[in-house]
Coordinates of C-alpha atoms and ligand atoms in Angstrom, one line a residue:
M1 CA 14.9 30.9 45.7
E2 CA 16.7 29.9 42.5
T3 CA 14.7 30.5 39.4
I4 CA 15.0 29.2 35.8
Q5 CA 13.8 30.7 32.5
I6 CA 11.2 28.8 30.4
T7 CA 10.8 29.8 26.8
L8 CA 7.4 28.8 25.3
P9 CA 6.8 28.0 21.6
D10 CA 5.4 31.5 21.0
G11 CA 8.6 33.0 22.3
A12 CA 7.1 34.1 25.7
K13 CA 9.5 33.7 28.6
R14 CA 8.6 32.8 32.2
E15 CA 10.7 32.9 35.3
V16 CA 9.7 29.9 37.5
P17 CA 11.3 28.3 40.6
N18 CA 13.8 25.6 39.8
G19 CA 12.0 22.3 40.0
T20 CA 8.7 23.5 38.5
T21 CA 7.0 20.8 36.4
A22 CA 5.6 21.1 32.9
A23 CA 2.2 20.2 34.4
Q24 CA 2.3 23.2 36.7
I25 CA 3.2 25.5 33.8
A26 CA 0.3 24.1 31.8
R27 CA -2.1 24.9 34.6
E28 CA -0.8 28.4 34.7
I29 CA -1.3 28.9 31.0
S30 CA -4.9 27.5 30.9
P31 CA -7.0 24.9 32.7
R32 CA -7.9 23.5 29.3
L33 CA -4.3 23.0 28.3
A34 CA -3.6 21.3 31.6
K35 CA -6.5 19.0 30.9
E36 CA -5.5 18.1 27.4
A37 CA -1.7 17.9 28.0
L38 CA -0.2 14.5 27.4
V39 CA 3.6 15.1 27.6
A40 CA 6.1 17.9 27.2
R41 CA 9.1 18.6 25.0
T42 CA 12.2 20.4 26.2
N43 CA 15.1 21.1 23.9
G44 CA 13.8 18.5 21.5
E45 CA 13.4 15.8 24.1
L46 CA 10.1 14.3 25.3
I47 CA 9.6 14.3 29.1
D48 CA 6.9 13.5 31.6
L49 CA 4.7 16.4 32.6
S50 CA 5.6 15.6 36.2
R51 CA 9.4 15.8 35.6
P52 CA 10.8 18.7 37.6
L53 CA 12.6 21.2 35.3
D54 CA 16.1 21.8 36.6
R55 CA 17.5 24.3 34.1
S56 CA 16.5 27.1 31.8
T57 CA 15.0 25.5 28.7
T58 CA 12.5 25.7 25.8
L59 CA 9.2 24.0 26.6
S60 CA 6.2 22.8 24.6
I61 CA 3.2 21.2 26.2
L62 CA 2.0 18.6 23.8
T63 CA -1.6 17.5 23.3
A64 CA -3.2 14.9 21.0
K65 CA -2.6 17.3 18.1
D66 CA 1.1 16.3 18.2
P67 CA 1.9 12.9 16.6
D68 CA 4.8 12.3 19.0
A69 CA 2.4 12.8 22.0
V70 CA 0.0 10.3 20.5
Q71 CA 2.8 7.8 20.3
V72 CA 3.6 8.4 24.0
F73 CA -0.1 7.9 24.7
R74 CA -0.1 4.6 22.8
H75 CA 3.1 3.5 24.6
S76 CA 1.3 4.1 27.9
A77 CA -1.6 2.0 26.6
A78 CA 1.0 -0.8 26.0
H79 CA 2.0 -0.6 29.6
L80 CA -1.6 -0.8 30.6
L81 CA -1.9 -4.0 28.6
A82 CA 1.1 -5.5 30.3
A83 CA -0.3 -4.5 33.7
A84 CA -3.6 -6.2 32.9
V85 CA -2.0 -9.3 31.5
L86 CA 0.2 -9.7 34.6
E87 CA -2.8 -9.3 36.9
L88 CA -4.6 -12.1 35.1
Y89 CA -1.7 -14.3 34.2
P90 CA 1.1 -13.6 36.8
N91 CA 3.5 -16.2 35.3
V92 CA 3.9 -14.6 31.8
K93 CA 7.3 -13.4 30.8
L94 CA 7.5 -9.9 29.4
G95 CA 9.2 -8.8 26.2
I96 CA 8.9 -5.4 24.7
G97 CA 5.8 -3.1 24.3
P98 CA 6.3 -0.2 21.9
P99 CA 3.7 2.1 20.2
I100 CA 3.0 1.4 16.6
E101 CA 1.0 3.1 13.8
N102 CA -2.7 3.2 15.0
G103 CA -1.9 1.5 18.3
F104 CA 0.6 -0.6 20.3
F105 CA 1.6 -4.1 21.1
Y106 CA 3.2 -5.9 24.0
E107 CA 4.8 -9.3 23.7
F108 CA 4.7 -12.1 26.2
V109 CA 5.9 -15.7 26.6
R110 CA 3.2 -18.0 27.9
E111 CA 2.8 -21.7 27.5
E112 CA -0.9 -21.6 26.3
P113 CA -1.8 -19.4 23.3
F114 CA -3.9 -16.3 24.1
T115 CA -7.5 -17.0 22.8
P116 CA -10.1 -14.5 21.7
E117 CA -11.8 -15.0 25.1
D118 CA -8.6 -14.2 26.8
L119 CA -8.3 -11.0 24.9
E120 CA -11.8 -10.0 26.0
K121 CA -10.9 -10.6 29.6
I122 CA -7.7 -8.6 29.2
E123 CA -9.5 -5.8 27.6
A124 CA -12.0 -5.7 30.4
K125 CA -9.2 -5.7 32.9
M126 CA -7.5 -2.8 31.1
H127 CA -10.7 -0.7 31.3
E128 CA -10.9 -1.5 35.0
L129 CA -7.4 -0.4 35.6
A130 CA -7.8 2.7 33.4
A131 CA -10.9 3.7 35.3
K132 CA -8.8 3.7 38.6
D133 CA -6.7 6.5 37.0
I134 CA -3.5 4.9 38.3
P135 CA -0.5 7.3 38.0
N136 CA 2.4 6.3 35.7
E137 CA 5.5 7.0 37.9
R138 CA 9.1 7.2 36.9
K139 CA 11.7 5.6 39.3
L140 CA 15.5 5.5 39.0
I141 CA 16.9 2.2 40.3
P142 CA 20.6 1.2 40.5
K143 CA 21.4 -1.3 37.8
P144 CA 22.3 -4.2 40.1
E145 CA 19.1 -3.7 42.0
A146 CA 17.1 -3.6 38.7
L147 CA 18.7 -6.9 37.5
D148 CA 18.0 -8.5 40.9
L149 CA 14.3 -7.4 40.7
Y150 CA 13.9 -9.0 37.3
R151 CA 15.8 -12.2 38.2
K152 CA 13.6 -12.7 41.2
S153 CA 10.5 -12.4 39.1
N154 CA 11.9 -14.7 36.4
Q155 CA 11.8 -12.0 33.8
E156 CA 14.8 -13.2 31.8
F157 CA 14.0 -11.2 28.7
K158 CA 13.8 -8.0 30.7
C159 CA 17.2 -8.9 32.4
E160 CA 18.7 -9.2 28.9
L161 CA 17.3 -5.7 28.0
V162 CA 18.6 -4.1 31.2
E163 CA 22.1 -5.7 30.6
E164 CA 22.2 -4.4 27.0
K165 CA 20.5 -1.1 27.2
A166 CA 21.2 0.4 30.6
T167 CA 24.4 2.4 30.2
E168 CA 24.0 4.7 33.2
P169 CA 24.4 3.5 36.8
L170 CA 20.8 4.4 37.5
V171 CA 18.1 2.7 35.4
S172 CA 14.8 4.3 34.5
F173 CA 11.6 2.4 35.4
Y174 CA 7.9 3.2 35.2
T175 CA 5.3 1.9 37.5
T176 CA 1.6 1.7 37.0
G177 CA 0.2 0.4 40.3
K178 CA 1.8 -3.0 40.9
F179 CA 3.2 -3.1 37.4
I180 CA 6.8 -2.1 36.9
D181 CA 8.6 -1.8 33.6
F182 CA 12.2 -1.1 32.5
C183 CA 11.4 1.9 30.2
R184 CA 13.0 5.1 29.1
G185 CA 9.6 6.8 28.9
P186 CA 8.1 9.3 28.9
H187 CA 4.5 8.4 29.7
I188 CA 1.2 10.2 30.1
P189 CA 0.5 11.1 33.8
S190 CA -2.0 8.4 34.5
T191 CA -4.2 5.7 33.0
G192 CA -7.5 7.5 33.2
R193 CA -7.5 8.9 29.7
I194 CA -6.9 5.6 28.0
K195 CA -10.4 4.7 26.9
A196 CA -10.4 4.4 23.1
F197 CA -8.7 1.1 22.5
K198 CA -9.4 -2.3 21.2
L199 CA -7.3 -5.5 21.4
M200 CA -7.2 -6.7 17.8
N201 CA -5.2 -9.9 17.5
V202 CA -2.3 -12.1 18.7
A203 CA 0.6 -12.9 16.4
G204 CA 3.7 -15.0 16.9
A205 CA 7.1 -13.2 16.7
Y206 CA 10.6 -14.2 17.5
W207 CA 12.3 -12.5 20.4
K208 CA 14.1 -9.5 18.9
G209 CA 12.7 -10.5 15.6
Q210 CA 15.5 -13.1 15.1
E211 CA 14.7 -16.5 13.7
G212 CA 15.7 -19.2 16.2
N213 CA 15.1 -17.0 19.2
P214 CA 12.2 -17.9 21.6
Q215 CA 8.7 -17.4 20.3
M216 CA 6.7 -14.5 21.8
Q217 CA 3.0 -13.9 21.6
R218 CA 2.4 -10.3 20.5
I219 CA -1.0 -8.9 21.6
Y220 CA -1.8 -6.0 19.2
G221 CA -4.2 -3.2 20.1
A222 CA -5.6 -0.3 18.2
C223 CA -5.6 2.9 20.3
F224 CA -6.5 6.5 19.8
V225 CA -6.9 9.5 22.1
E226 CA -10.5 10.0 21.1
Q227 CA -13.2 7.4 20.8
K228 CA -14.3 9.0 17.5
E229 CA -10.9 8.3 16.0
L230 CA -11.0 4.7 17.1
D231 CA -14.5 4.3 15.6
E232 CA -13.4 5.7 12.3
Y233 CA -10.3 3.5 12.2
L234 CA -12.3 0.3 13.0
H235 CA -14.9 1.3 10.4
K236 CA -12.1 1.7 7.8
L237 CA -10.8 -1.7 8.7
E238 CA -14.3 -3.2 8.3
E239 CA -14.6 -1.5 4.9
A240 CA -11.2 -2.8 3.8
K241 CA -12.2 -6.3 4.9
R242 CA -15.5 -6.0 2.9
R243 CA -13.4 -5.0 -0.1
D244 CA -10.7 -7.5 0.3
H245 CA -9.8 -8.6 -3.3
R246 CA -9.0 -12.2 -2.2
R247 CA -12.4 -12.7 -0.8
L248 CA -14.2 -10.9 -3.7
G249 CA -12.0 -12.7 -6.2
A250 CA -13.4 -16.0 -5.0
E251 CA -17.0 -14.8 -4.5
L252 CA -17.1 -13.3 -8.0
D253 CA -15.1 -16.2 -9.5
L254 CA -12.5 -13.8 -10.9
F255 CA -9.2 -15.6 -10.1
S256 CA -7.5 -18.1 -7.9
I257 CA -4.1 -19.2 -6.7
E258 CA -3.7 -23.0 -7.0
E259 CA -1.7 -25.0 -4.4
D260 CA -0.7 -27.5 -7.0
A261 CA 0.8 -24.8 -9.2
G262 CA 2.6 -22.9 -6.4
P263 CA 2.2 -19.8 -4.4
G264 CA 2.2 -16.3 -5.9
L265 CA 1.0 -17.5 -9.4
I266 CA -2.3 -16.2 -10.6
F267 CA -5.0 -18.1 -12.5
W268 CA -7.4 -15.8 -14.2
H269 CA -10.9 -17.4 -14.4
P270 CA -13.2 -16.6 -17.3
K271 CA -14.8 -13.6 -15.6
G272 CA -11.5 -12.2 -14.5
G273 CA -10.3 -12.9 -18.0
I274 CA -13.1 -10.7 -19.5
I275 CA -12.1 -7.8 -17.3
R276 CA -8.5 -8.3 -18.1
R277 CA -9.2 -8.3 -21.8
Q278 CA -11.2 -5.1 -21.6
M279 CA -8.4 -3.4 -19.6
E280 CA -5.7 -4.6 -22.0
D281 CA -7.6 -3.7 -25.1
W282 CA -8.2 -0.2 -23.8
L283 CA -4.5 0.1 -22.9
R284 CA -3.2 -1.2 -26.2
D285 CA -5.4 1.3 -28.1
E286 CA -4.1 4.1 -25.9
L287 CA -0.5 3.0 -26.4
V288 CA -0.8 3.1 -30.1
R289 CA -2.6 6.5 -29.9
H290 CA 0.3 7.8 -27.7
G291 CA 2.9 6.7 -30.4
Y292 CA 4.2 3.5 -28.8
D293 CA 5.1 0.4 -30.8
L294 CA 3.9 -2.9 -29.4
V295 CA 6.4 -5.6 -29.1
F296 CA 6.7 -9.1 -27.7
T297 CA 9.8 -10.7 -26.2
P298 CA 10.7 -14.2 -25.0
H299 CA 10.2 -15.3 -21.4
V300 CA 13.5 -17.2 -21.2
M301 CA 16.8 -15.8 -22.5
R302 CA 20.4 -16.7 -22.1
L303 CA 21.8 -16.1 -18.6
H304 CA 24.6 -14.2 -20.5
L305 CA 22.2 -11.4 -21.3
W306 CA 21.5 -10.9 -17.6
E307 CA 25.2 -10.7 -17.0
I308 CA 25.5 -7.9 -19.5
S309 CA 22.6 -6.1 -18.0
G310 CA 24.0 -6.6 -14.5
H311 CA 20.9 -8.3 -13.1
T312 CA 22.9 -11.4 -12.1
G313 CA 24.8 -9.1 -9.8
F314 CA 22.5 -6.5 -8.2
Y315 CA 19.2 -8.3 -8.8
K316 CA 20.2 -12.0 -8.3
Q317 CA 18.2 -12.5 -5.0
N318 CA 14.9 -11.5 -6.9
M319 CA 15.3 -14.0 -9.7
F320 CA 14.3 -17.6 -10.2
G321 CA 17.3 -19.8 -10.6
P322 CA 18.8 -20.4 -14.1
M323 CA 18.0 -23.6 -16.1
E324 CA 20.3 -25.5 -18.3
V325 CA 19.5 -26.3 -22.0
E326 CA 22.1 -27.9 -24.2
K327 CA 24.9 -27.0 -21.8
D328 CA 23.9 -23.3 -21.9
D329 CA 22.3 -21.5 -19.0
Y330 CA 19.0 -19.8 -19.5
Q331 CA 17.1 -17.3 -17.2
L332 CA 13.4 -16.7 -16.7
K333 CA 13.0 -13.0 -17.2
P334 CA 12.5 -10.8 -14.1
M335 CA 12.3 -7.7 -16.3
N336 CA 11.5 -6.7 -19.8
C337 CA 14.2 -4.1 -20.3
P338 CA 17.0 -6.2 -21.8
G339 CA 14.5 -7.6 -24.4
H340 CA 13.5 -4.2 -25.5
I341 CA 17.2 -3.1 -25.6
L342 CA 17.9 -6.0 -28.0
I343 CA 15.2 -4.8 -30.3
Y344 CA 16.7 -1.3 -30.2
K345 CA 20.1 -2.8 -30.9
S346 CA 19.0 -5.0 -33.7
R347 CA 20.1 -2.4 -36.2
L348 CA 21.8 1.0 -36.2
R349 CA 19.4 3.7 -35.3
S350 CA 19.3 7.3 -36.7
Y351 CA 18.3 10.4 -34.8
R352 CA 15.4 10.6 -37.2
E353 CA 13.8 7.5 -35.7
L354 CA 13.9 8.9 -32.1
P355 CA 12.1 8.8 -29.8
I356 CA 11.5 5.0 -30.0
R357 CA 8.8 3.9 -27.6
L358 CA 8.6 0.1 -27.2
A359 CA 5.7 -1.2 -25.1
E360 CA 4.9 -4.7 -24.0
L361 CA 2.4 -6.3 -21.7
G362 CA 5.4 -8.4 -20.6
T363 CA 5.1 -11.2 -18.1
V364 CA 7.9 -11.5 -15.7
Y365 CA 8.8 -13.8 -12.8
R366 CA 10.4 -12.8 -9.6
Y367 CA 11.4 -14.6 -6.5
E368 CA 9.5 -13.3 -3.5
R369 CA 9.6 -15.0 -0.2
S370 CA 6.4 -17.0 0.4
G371 CA 5.8 -15.0 3.6
V372 CA 5.4 -11.7 1.8
L373 CA 3.1 -12.9 -1.0
H374 CA -0.4 -11.4 -0.8
G375 CA -3.2 -12.2 -3.2
L376 CA -2.8 -10.2 -6.4
L377 CA -0.8 -7.5 -4.8
R378 CA 2.4 -9.3 -4.2
V379 CA 3.0 -12.3 -6.5
R380 CA 5.8 -14.3 -8.2
G381 CA 4.5 -14.1 -11.8
F382 CA 2.9 -10.9 -13.2
T383 CA 2.5 -8.9 -16.4
Q384 CA 3.9 -5.4 -16.4
D385 CA 2.4 -2.8 -18.6
D386 CA 6.0 -2.0 -19.4
A387 CA 7.6 0.4 -21.9
H388 CA 11.0 1.8 -22.6
I389 CA 11.6 5.1 -24.3
F390 CA 14.9 5.7 -26.1
C391 CA 15.4 9.4 -27.0
M392 CA 17.7 12.3 -27.4
P393 CA 18.4 14.8 -24.5
D394 CA 16.2 17.6 -26.1
Q395 CA 13.3 15.2 -26.3
I396 CA 13.2 14.1 -22.7
E397 CA 11.0 16.7 -21.1
K398 CA 8.2 16.1 -23.6
E399 CA 8.5 12.3 -23.1
I400 CA 8.3 12.7 -19.3
Q401 CA 5.2 15.0 -19.7
D402 CA 3.5 12.4 -22.0
C403 CA 4.1 9.7 -19.5
V404 CA 2.6 11.7 -16.6
E405 CA -0.4 12.8 -18.7
F406 CA -0.9 9.2 -19.8
A407 CA -0.9 8.2 -16.1
W408 CA -3.6 10.8 -15.5
D409 CA -5.7 9.2 -18.3
V410 CA -5.4 5.9 -16.6
L411 CA -6.4 7.4 -13.2
R412 CA -9.5 9.1 -14.7
V413 CA -10.7 6.3 -16.8
F414 CA -10.6 3.8 -13.9
G415 CA -12.3 6.3 -11.6
F416 CA -9.5 7.6 -9.4
D417 CA -9.5 11.3 -8.7
R418 CA -6.9 11.6 -6.0
Y419 CA -3.2 11.0 -6.4
E420 CA 0.2 11.8 -4.8
V421 CA 3.3 12.4 -6.8
E422 CA 6.9 11.8 -5.5
L423 CA 10.1 12.8 -7.2
S424 CA 13.0 10.6 -6.0
A425 CA 16.4 12.2 -6.5
R426 CA 19.9 11.1 -5.5
D427 CA 21.4 11.6 -2.1
P428 CA 23.6 14.7 -2.6
E429 CA 25.8 13.4 0.3
K430 CA 26.7 10.2 -1.5
P431 CA 27.5 10.9 -5.1
G432 CA 29.6 7.7 -5.3
D433 CA 26.5 5.4 -4.8
Y434 CA 25.1 6.0 -8.3
A435 CA 25.6 5.1 -11.9
G436 CA 26.0 8.0 -14.3
T437 CA 27.8 11.3 -14.1
L438 CA 26.9 14.2 -11.9
E439 CA 26.0 16.1 -15.0
E440 CA 23.7 13.4 -16.2
W441 CA 21.9 13.3 -12.9
E442 CA 21.5 17.1 -12.7
R443 CA 20.1 17.1 -16.2
A444 CA 17.7 14.3 -15.5
E445 CA 16.5 15.7 -12.2
A446 CA 16.0 19.1 -13.8
A447 CA 14.0 17.4 -16.6
L448 CA 11.7 15.8 -14.1
T449 CA 11.3 18.9 -11.9
N450 CA 10.7 21.2 -14.9
T451 CA 8.1 18.9 -16.3
L452 CA 6.2 18.6 -13.1
K453 CA 6.4 22.4 -12.5
R454 CA 5.3 23.2 -16.0
M455 CA 2.3 20.8 -15.6
N456 CA 1.5 22.4 -12.3
V457 CA 1.6 19.1 -10.5
P458 CA 2.2 19.2 -6.8
Y459 CA 4.8 16.7 -5.7
K460 CA 7.0 15.6 -2.9
Y461 CA 10.7 15.9 -3.4
M462 CA 12.5 12.8 -1.9
P463 CA 16.3 13.1 -1.9
G464 CA 18.1 9.8 -1.4
E465 CA 15.1 7.8 -2.6
A466 CA 16.2 7.3 -6.3
V467 CA 17.4 3.9 -7.5
F468 CA 21.1 3.7 -8.2
Y469 CA 20.6 3.9 -12.0
G470 CA 18.6 7.1 -12.2
P471 CA 16.0 9.5 -10.7
K472 CA 12.3 8.7 -11.0
I473 CA 8.7 10.0 -10.6
D474 CA 6.2 7.8 -8.8
V475 CA 2.5 8.3 -8.8
K476 CA 0.4 6.9 -5.9
L477 CA -3.3 6.9 -6.5
V478 CA -5.7 7.1 -3.6
D479 CA -8.6 4.6 -3.6
A480 CA -12.3 4.9 -2.5
I481 CA -11.4 4.5 1.2
G482 CA -8.4 6.8 1.2
R483 CA -5.6 4.2 0.9
P484 CA -2.6 5.2 -1.3
W485 CA -1.3 2.7 -3.9
Q486 CA 2.0 3.0 -5.6
L487 CA 1.4 2.2 -9.3
T488 CA 2.9 4.5 -12.0
T489 CA 6.6 4.9 -12.2
V490 CA 8.8 6.8 -14.7
Q491 CA 12.5 6.1 -14.2
F492 CA 15.6 7.4 -15.9
D493 CA 18.4 4.9 -16.6
F494 CA 22.0 5.8 -17.1
N495 CA 23.2 2.3 -16.5
L496 CA 21.7 0.0 -19.2
P497 CA 22.5 2.3 -22.2
R498 CA 26.1 2.2 -21.1
R499 CA 26.3 -1.5 -20.3
F500 CA 24.7 -2.4 -23.7
K501 CA 26.6 0.3 -25.6
L502 CA 23.5 1.8 -27.1
E503 CA 23.9 4.4 -29.7
Y504 CA 22.3 6.4 -32.5
V505 CA 23.8 8.3 -35.4
G506 CA 23.2 12.0 -34.7
E507 CA 22.5 14.9 -37.1
D508 CA 26.2 15.5 -36.9
G509 CA 26.9 12.0 -38.4
S510 CA 28.7 10.8 -35.2
R511 CA 27.5 8.2 -32.7
H512 CA 25.7 9.3 -29.5
Q513 CA 24.3 7.4 -26.5
P514 CA 20.5 7.7 -26.2
L515 CA 18.7 8.5 -23.0
M516 CA 16.6 5.6 -21.7
V517 CA 13.4 5.7 -19.6
H518 CA 11.5 2.8 -18.0
R519 CA 7.9 3.4 -17.4
A520 CA 4.9 1.5 -16.2
L521 CA 1.4 3.0 -15.6
W522 CA -0.5 0.3 -13.8
G523 CA 2.7 -1.3 -12.6
S524 CA 1.4 -4.8 -13.2
V525 CA -1.9 -6.0 -14.5
E526 CA -2.3 -8.3 -11.5
R527 CA -1.7 -5.7 -8.9
F528 CA -3.8 -3.1 -10.7
F529 CA -6.6 -5.6 -11.0
G530 CA -6.3 -6.2 -7.2
V531 CA -6.5 -2.5 -6.5
L532 CA -9.5 -2.1 -8.9
I533 CA -11.4 -5.0 -7.1
E534 CA -11.0 -3.2 -3.8
H535 CA -11.6 0.3 -5.2
Y536 CA -14.9 -0.8 -6.8
A537 CA -15.7 -3.3 -4.0
G538 CA -16.2 -5.8 -6.8
A539 CA -18.8 -3.7 -8.6
F540 CA -17.0 -3.1 -11.9
P541 CA -18.4 -0.3 -14.1
A542 CA -20.4 -1.6 -17.1
W543 CA -17.6 -1.4 -19.6
L544 CA -15.5 -3.8 -17.5
A545 CA -18.2 -5.9 -15.8
P546 CA -18.0 -9.7 -16.8
V547 CA -21.8 -9.7 -17.1
Q548 CA -23.3 -6.4 -17.9
A549 CA -27.0 -7.3 -17.6
S550 CA -28.9 -10.2 -16.2
V551 CA -32.2 -11.1 -17.8
L552 CA -34.7 -12.2 -15.2
P553 CA -38.1 -13.6 -16.3
V554 CA -40.5 -13.6 -13.4
S555 CA -41.7 -17.1 -14.3
G556 CA -41.4 -19.9 -16.9
K557 CA -44.3 -18.4 -18.8
F558 CA -42.1 -15.6 -20.1
E559 CA -39.2 -17.8 -21.2
E560 CA -39.7 -17.1 -24.9
Y561 CA -39.8 -13.3 -24.5
A562 CA -36.7 -13.5 -22.1
K563 CA -34.8 -15.5 -24.7
R564 CA -35.7 -13.1 -27.4
V565 CA -34.6 -10.1 -25.4
A566 CA -31.4 -11.8 -24.3
Q567 CA -30.5 -12.6 -27.9
Q568 CA -31.3 -9.0 -28.9
L569 CA -28.9 -7.7 -26.2
K570 CA -26.2 -10.2 -27.2
D571 CA -26.5 -9.1 -30.8
A572 CA -26.0 -5.6 -29.6
G573 CA -22.6 -6.8 -28.3
F574 CA -23.5 -7.0 -24.5
R575 CA -22.4 -9.6 -22.0
I576 CA -25.7 -11.1 -20.9
H577 CA -26.7 -13.7 -18.4
L578 CA -30.2 -15.2 -18.8
D579 CA -31.4 -16.6 -15.4
E580 CA -33.8 -19.4 -16.5
R581 CA -33.7 -21.1 -13.1
N582 CA -37.1 -22.0 -11.6
E583 CA -36.6 -19.6 -8.7
K584 CA -38.5 -16.8 -7.2
L585 CA -37.8 -13.4 -8.7
Q586 CA -36.5 -12.2 -5.3
A587 CA -33.9 -15.0 -5.3
K588 CA -32.8 -14.2 -8.8
I589 CA -32.4 -10.5 -7.9
R590 CA -30.5 -11.3 -4.8
D591 CA -28.0 -13.5 -6.7
A592 CA -27.5 -10.9 -9.4
Q593 CA -26.9 -8.3 -6.7
L594 CA -24.3 -10.6 -5.0
Q595 CA -22.6 -11.0 -8.4
K596 CA -22.6 -7.2 -8.6
I597 CA -24.1 -7.3 -12.1
P598 CA -24.8 -3.6 -13.1
Y599 CA -28.3 -4.2 -14.6
M600 CA -31.1 -6.6 -13.9
L601 CA -33.9 -6.7 -16.5
I602 CA -37.1 -8.0 -15.1
L603 CA -39.6 -9.5 -17.6
G604 CA -43.2 -10.3 -16.9
G605 CA -46.6 -10.1 -18.7
K606 CA -46.7 -6.3 -18.9
E607 CA -43.2 -6.1 -20.4
A608 CA -43.8 -9.0 -22.9
E609 CA -46.9 -7.2 -24.1
A610 CA -45.3 -3.8 -24.5
G611 CA -41.9 -5.0 -25.7
T612 CA -40.2 -3.4 -22.7
V613 CA -37.9 -4.4 -19.9
S614 CA -38.1 -3.3 -16.3
V615 CA -34.7 -2.0 -15.4
R616 CA -33.1 -2.4 -12.0
H617 CA -29.6 -1.1 -11.3
R618 CA -27.4 -2.8 -8.6
S619 CA -26.9 0.5 -6.7
K620 CA -29.6 2.9 -7.9
G621 CA -32.4 0.3 -7.5
D622 CA -35.6 0.3 -9.6
L623 CA -35.4 2.5 -12.7
G624 CA -38.7 1.6 -14.2
P625 CA -39.7 0.1 -17.6
R626 CA -38.0 1.0 -20.9
P627 CA -38.3 -0.2 -24.5
V628 CA -35.6 -2.7 -25.2
E629 CA -34.1 -0.5 -27.9
Q630 CA -33.8 2.4 -25.4
F631 CA -32.1 0.2 -22.9
I632 CA -29.6 -0.9 -25.6
K633 CA -28.9 2.7 -26.6
D634 CA -28.4 3.8 -22.9
L635 CA -26.1 0.9 -22.1
Q636 CA -24.1 1.4 -25.3
E637 CA -23.5 5.0 -24.3
E638 CA -22.6 4.0 -20.7
I639 CA -20.0 1.6 -22.1
R640 CA -18.7 3.9 -24.7
S641 CA -18.1 6.7 -22.2
R642 CA -16.7 4.2 -19.6
T643 CA -19.0 5.7 -17.0
I644 CA -18.2 4.8 -13.4
A645 CA -21.5 3.9 -11.8
Ligands
ZN701 ZN1 7.7 1.4 28.2
ZN702 ZN1 12.7 -1.5 -17.6

């Protein structure tokens, strides 16, 4: 009998009869592997465990530990969904059904929209079919026969796919019981292991994602190999929902977006305004401490300026349209850089002045399609904590280090302790795609790399990810529930100094071009605020909280004492709310909790007599009585140290 040679990942070789399957080899290796196996990989290609091997090859048997195998698992779950839908609604037309991050979808055309009740029924049917452990079987069908099969069952979208994608005379199909699907595969052997899934929602989508094409209904499902993973994922989603800044923003009266004003434009309410002021005051002090100069630049400037900078070319689709004033075109600013450059250029600079660091909480406007706008995170008007550094080549490493250290301060102060750093460099294969010379790029990339290495910062090197005008460092912080957020960015720019002909008089008396760096730490005040709301779940630390303590007299009898205490606290500089409503204490406490006020001070007879307050913390609960002066001292210290509690 003819044999073939199989090379396993550990290098071990096996002689097996031609036609042996990966499943058989898995069984020979260990019963456990056979049980856990989902799919196999030969010479880099994923194949069904049941596919006979017909030549000598490398072979890996993949389990749920392999991300590719998990995607195959999810794809099989998509087939299971389609099978269940066809059983319940035989007239639906099928689109595509790929695996996605955390799950899968399948798309259908059906007159009536799928309702939440329908999803429940479909999910139950999926479990029923899964429990029957129906095999997923591969079939090769001649192309004309495949088209005929789909024409007869009125599956016009599938016909289209076969026409377009089937390049061989034989077309690969997979069956799951009665269900048959044009599919390259591979799939897991049978439906029995698909247990940990949940249908999440239905969303409209155009066929092939193209506007004007027929409307499909996509049923999305979450799906994992293990139930525990699904439970964790669903819990994380719940947690994200609980922390959603749009909901909390309304509940805590922090901000709103007003239909009359337009989408993507943020109204900061008084309580949001207090937080913003604290954030900005802190930042301005830090900027001054780090040697930045604070500047202000206009919101509209001549269109001509944006022609010099090149924005009317490469950035046009992100800008609001120009407006005409006295026959001159003006442009609402999408960026602050040209404004800072004009300040730099307002007179001749000497090397003695460098580095010049110009910082501005600069409000910019960008055109984003209404479909992508999202609360505070994606908006059309926002304030960048922007700065531009102009310096000489030998100063650049120190400047980069200062920027990164400054970013750490921001992370720490606002209570983030995890972050990810990425260094985006040019694509070495496409040197023509970038502004600046090869030498400049090499020097800049070396400056970024050296700085991160010297600082002992672990980072991911991302070739090809740089913007055309220079390499950059991005810092993503990781929030309380493990989500990464791209905030800080430090970017070199070889383009603008050249376009604006920036120069300084060097020590040698001749003119040189300075290096220019754009950097933002929060990114934008709006976006960072959105991230903070979700990170804190609305419970801002005392130094930021709009109301730091709520004074709660237990009854009208103690109104006088409550007023006196409230005044004393206000005089100490705190933001205080005095709850004088004629409500039960329990109701007052509940409302203060809902507003996530850090401290509740409960005042009754005992407290009035002793000159104390009974302190309750929103998360630590009852802290007992304390003299008013003591509470003042404690809270002052908590605010001064910006404690996260
Ligand atoms: Zn498929
Ligand atoms: Zn800039």
